């Protein structure tokens, strides 16, 4: 099989507790789970086209955009990374209609165990894809709020007590111990009662979701592959976790190369 075209981060789904991945290459879609155990080769064609305007760009900004779009799109603004800094109420949102539909919709504050317990936020519609993208082996929604800024305020208040980022190397090595997420939730929420009184937050009593990944063998040593430095990447696909392809030659983060034009050979 040989396909070529623009790629983006893999689409995910959860079927009977197992993560499933598909990769769109141009007009074709590949079931990536079916390729595990097979030798594959990815070749960067040497050009990138912006995911928004379609113009060619020498560099991808904010995971798939040209520089002008990265400067003008609300989805590329700093408040997406730090939602507690939302400035919509000041009338300075880059795209007010986009901001209204995306940032003022139900958001979930959650706990996930990817390289250890962490707190995070996501739109309610992004579950469970958000957790799969992070390589979490378990996750637990803890609160539901009406806006991204409210979820960001809660996340920011919890950061002194729990991590908010994933150690991607530990995640890829699968060096992750099981933790009691409900117990961690109860302890964390007891630390911010005042904030929870101010924000209209619905307490969730969901059960912990466990996620398995299609991996034959986890790497003992992490070798990071980069299409900018090495345009041809090949090896046996040992597995997939998060947005990483685990090859016997190294690991490749496909999210990082969104909007690149790539040829896939199997």
Tab-separated table of N, CA and C in Angstrom, residues 78-145:
chain	number	residue	atom	x	y	z
A	78	UNK	N	-3.352	32.596	22.950
A	78	UNK	CA	-2.769	32.090	24.185
A	78	UNK	C	-3.831	31.612	25.166
A	79	UNK	N	-5.036	32.181	25.093
A	79	UNK	CA	-6.081	31.800	26.042
A	79	UNK	C	-6.558	30.366	25.820
A	80	UNK	N	-6.226	29.766	24.679
A	80	UNK	CA	-6.554	28.354	24.484
A	80	UNK	C	-5.652	27.499	25.377
A	81	UNK	N	-4.400	27.916	25.535
A	81	UNK	CA	-3.477	27.206	26.418
A	81	UNK	C	-3.722	27.570	27.878
A	82	UNK	N	-4.132	28.802	28.120
A	82	UNK	CA	-4.410	29.275	29.480
A	82	UNK	C	-5.837	29.835	29.522
A	83	UNK	N	-6.833	28.952	29.607
A	83	UNK	CA	-8.232	29.388	29.476
A	83	UNK	C	-8.695	30.369	30.540
A	84	UNK	N	-8.008	30.399	31.687
A	84	UNK	CA	-8.394	31.348	32.720
A	84	UNK	C	-8.105	32.785	32.308
A	85	UNK	N	-7.342	32.963	31.193
A	85	UNK	CA	-7.030	34.309	30.694
A	85	UNK	C	-7.976	34.725	29.564
A	86	UNK	N	-9.080	34.029	29.391
A	86	UNK	CA	-10.061	34.366	28.341
A	86	UNK	C	-10.402	35.857	28.402
A	87	UNK	N	-10.410	36.504	27.240
A	87	UNK	CA	-10.671	37.939	27.186
A	87	UNK	C	-11.900	38.261	26.331
A	88	UNK	N	-12.767	37.266	26.170
A	88	UNK	CA	-13.975	37.472	25.362
A	88	UNK	C	-14.807	38.637	25.912
A	89	UNK	N	-14.921	38.703	27.249
A	89	UNK	CA	-15.753	39.727	27.887
A	89	UNK	C	-15.212	41.142	27.663
A	90	UNK	N	-13.953	41.243	27.234
A	90	UNK	CA	-13.357	42.549	26.953
A	90	UNK	C	-13.614	43.006	25.524
A	91	UNK	N	-14.212	42.104	24.722
A	91	UNK	CA	-14.495	42.431	23.329
A	91	UNK	C	-13.288	42.313	22.429
A	92	UNK	N	-12.265	41.568	22.869
A	92	UNK	CA	-11.029	41.466	22.095
A	92	UNK	C	-10.809	40.069	21.513
A	93	UNK	N	-11.819	39.213	21.542
A	93	UNK	CA	-11.668	37.875	20.958
A	93	UNK	C	-11.403	38.001	19.462
A	94	UNK	N	-10.455	37.231	18.949
A	94	UNK	CA	-10.102	37.300	17.528
A	94	UNK	C	-11.262	36.890	16.630
A	95	UNK	N	-12.064	35.930	17.087
A	95	UNK	CA	-13.210	35.429	16.328
A	95	UNK	C	-14.389	35.264	17.288
A	96	UNK	N	-15.160	36.330	17.494
A	96	UNK	CA	-16.234	36.292	18.496
A	96	UNK	C	-17.241	35.163	18.293
A	97	UNK	N	-17.638	34.886	17.064
A	97	UNK	CA	-18.609	33.821	16.833
A	97	UNK	C	-18.014	32.457	17.164
A	98	UNK	N	-16.761	32.237	16.756
A	98	UNK	CA	-16.087	30.982	17.079
A	98	UNK	C	-15.932	30.850	18.592
A	99	UNK	N	-15.532	31.927	19.247
A	99	UNK	CA	-15.357	31.901	20.688
A	99	UNK	C	-16.646	31.587	21.413
A	100	UNK	N	-17.746	32.159	20.934
A	100	UNK	CA	-19.041	31.924	21.581
A	100	UNK	C	-19.453	30.463	21.486
A	101	UNK	N	-19.252	29.851	20.319
A	101	UNK	CA	-19.705	28.470	20.128
A	101	UNK	C	-18.760	27.448	20.744
A	102	UNK	N	-17.465	27.774	20.823
A	102	UNK	CA	-16.496	26.808	21.323
A	102	UNK	C	-16.143	26.993	22.797
A	103	UNK	N	-16.075	28.219	23.246
A	103	UNK	CA	-15.632	28.471	24.620
A	103	UNK	C	-16.779	28.632	25.609
A	104	UNK	N	-17.979	28.886	25.096
A	104	UNK	CA	-19.134	29.026	25.982
A	104	UNK	C	-20.101	27.873	25.750
A	105	UNK	N	-19.532	26.679	25.828
A	105	UNK	CA	-20.274	25.428	25.736
A	105	UNK	C	-19.836	24.574	26.921
A	106	UNK	N	-20.561	23.512	27.263
A	106	UNK	CA	-20.194	22.703	28.432
A	106	UNK	C	-18.762	22.189	28.366
A	107	UNK	N	-18.031	22.369	29.452
A	107	UNK	CA	-16.652	21.887	29.589
A	107	UNK	C	-16.547	20.975	30.804
A	108	UNK	N	-15.634	20.028	30.714
A	108	UNK	CA	-15.414	19.052	31.771
A	108	UNK	C	-14.043	19.273	32.406
A	109	UNK	N	-14.013	19.312	33.725
A	109	UNK	CA	-12.755	19.241	34.459
A	109	UNK	C	-12.563	17.772	34.804
A	110	UNK	N	-11.389	17.232	34.497
A	110	UNK	CA	-11.191	15.795	34.672
A	110	UNK	C	-9.841	15.496	35.311
A	111	UNK	N	-9.730	14.271	35.802
A	111	UNK	CA	-8.454	13.712	36.231
A	111	UNK	C	-8.083	12.613	35.252
A	112	UNK	N	-6.811	12.509	34.913
A	112	UNK	CA	-6.350	11.451	34.022
A	112	UNK	C	-5.032	10.918	34.538
A	113	UNK	N	-4.765	9.669	34.255
A	113	UNK	CA	-3.501	9.044	34.630
A	113	UNK	C	-2.767	8.658	33.355
A	114	UNK	N	-1.859	9.539	32.930
A	114	UNK	CA	-1.104	9.299	31.704
A	114	UNK	C	0.350	8.953	32.017
A	115	UNK	N	0.993	9.794	32.847
A	115	UNK	CA	2.333	9.481	33.359
A	115	UNK	C	2.305	9.615	34.872
A	116	UNK	N	1.121	9.590	35.438
A	116	UNK	CA	0.824	9.895	36.823
A	116	UNK	C	-0.436	10.746	36.813
A	117	UNK	N	-1.091	10.935	37.947
A	117	UNK	CA	-2.333	11.700	37.955
A	117	UNK	C	-2.133	13.154	37.549
A	118	UNK	N	-3.057	13.679	36.763
A	118	UNK	CA	-3.022	15.075	36.328
A	118	UNK	C	-4.440	15.605	36.237
A	119	UNK	N	-4.572	16.916	36.248
A	119	UNK	CA	-5.862	17.556	36.043
A	119	UNK	C	-5.879	18.147	34.640
A	120	UNK	N	-7.051	18.193	34.031
A	120	UNK	CA	-7.179	18.773	32.703
A	120	UNK	C	-8.598	19.228	32.451
A	121	UNK	N	-8.794	19.905	31.335
A	121	UNK	CA	-10.124	20.359	30.941
A	121	UNK	C	-10.328	20.066	29.460
A	122	UNK	N	-11.577	19.913	29.066
A	122	UNK	CA	-11.894	19.713	27.656
A	122	UNK	C	-13.370	19.966	27.445
A	123	UNK	N	-13.745	20.240	26.202
A	123	UNK	CA	-15.180	20.332	25.900
A	123	UNK	C	-15.811	18.966	26.125
A	124	UNK	N	-17.041	18.974	26.575
A	124	UNK	CA	-17.727	17.717	26.855
A	124	UNK	C	-17.767	16.829	25.621
A	125	UNK	N	-17.822	17.435	24.436
A	125	UNK	CA	-17.903	16.672	23.189
A	125	UNK	C	-16.580	16.002	22.828
A	126	UNK	N	-15.480	16.348	23.513
A	126	UNK	CA	-14.162	15.785	23.197
A	126	UNK	C	-13.840	14.509	23.968
A	127	UNK	N	-14.762	14.061	24.791
A	127	UNK	CA	-14.530	12.850	25.588
A	127	UNK	C	-15.025	11.638	24.808
A	128	UNK	N	-14.261	10.532	24.754
A	128	UNK	CA	-12.982	10.259	25.426
A	128	UNK	C	-11.745	10.567	24.586
A	129	UNK	N	-11.950	11.185	23.402
A	129	UNK	CA	-10.824	11.429	22.502
A	129	UNK	C	-9.683	12.197	23.134
A	130	UNK	N	-10.025	13.168	23.982
A	130	UNK	CA	-8.974	13.965	24.640
A	130	UNK	C	-8.062	13.081	25.465
A	131	UNK	N	-8.630	12.113	26.169
A	131	UNK	CA	-7.828	11.241	27.031
A	131	UNK	C	-6.966	10.290	26.207
A	132	UNK	N	-7.510	9.797	25.097
A	132	UNK	CA	-6.722	8.921	24.225
A	132	UNK	C	-5.546	9.696	23.643
A	133	UNK	N	-5.793	10.941	23.210
A	133	UNK	CA	-4.720	11.765	22.644
A	133	UNK	C	-3.587	11.985	23.637
A	134	UNK	N	-3.894	11.972	24.933
A	134	UNK	CA	-2.877	12.178	25.962
A	134	UNK	C	-2.226	10.872	26.398
A	135	UNK	N	-2.711	9.762	25.902
A	135	UNK	CA	-2.155	8.477	26.297
A	135	UNK	C	-2.532	8.066	27.706
A	136	UNK	N	-3.665	8.541	28.213
A	136	UNK	CA	-4.092	8.210	29.570
A	136	UNK	C	-4.547	6.754	29.639
A	137	UNK	N	-4.126	6.052	30.718
A	137	UNK	CA	-4.590	4.675	30.906
A	137	UNK	C	-5.892	4.644	31.698
A	138	UNK	N	-6.223	5.765	32.354
A	138	UNK	CA	-7.499	5.880	33.053
A	138	UNK	C	-7.863	7.351	33.169
A	139	UNK	N	-9.154	7.633	33.277
A	139	UNK	CA	-9.611	9.017	33.366
A	139	UNK	C	-10.934	9.077	34.117
A	140	UNK	N	-11.192	10.238	34.721
A	140	UNK	CA	-12.396	10.419	35.531
A	140	UNK	C	-12.885	11.858	35.413
A	141	UNK	N	-14.065	12.084	34.827
A	141	UNK	CA	-14.640	13.429	34.840
A	141	UNK	C	-15.045	13.780	36.268
A	142	UNK	N	-14.750	14.997	36.715
A	142	UNK	CA	-15.098	15.346	38.101
A	142	UNK	C	-16.077	16.514	38.200
A	143	UNK	N	-16.036	17.449	37.258
A	143	UNK	CA	-16.932	18.603	37.292
A	143	UNK	C	-17.371	18.979	35.886
A	144	UNK	N	-18.574	19.517	35.772
A	144	UNK	CA	-19.072	20.041	34.502
A	144	UNK	C	-19.458	21.494	34.718
A	145	UNK	N	-18.935	22.369	33.846
A	145	UNK	CA	-19.217	23.803	33.952
A	145	UNK	C	-19.719	24.321	32.605
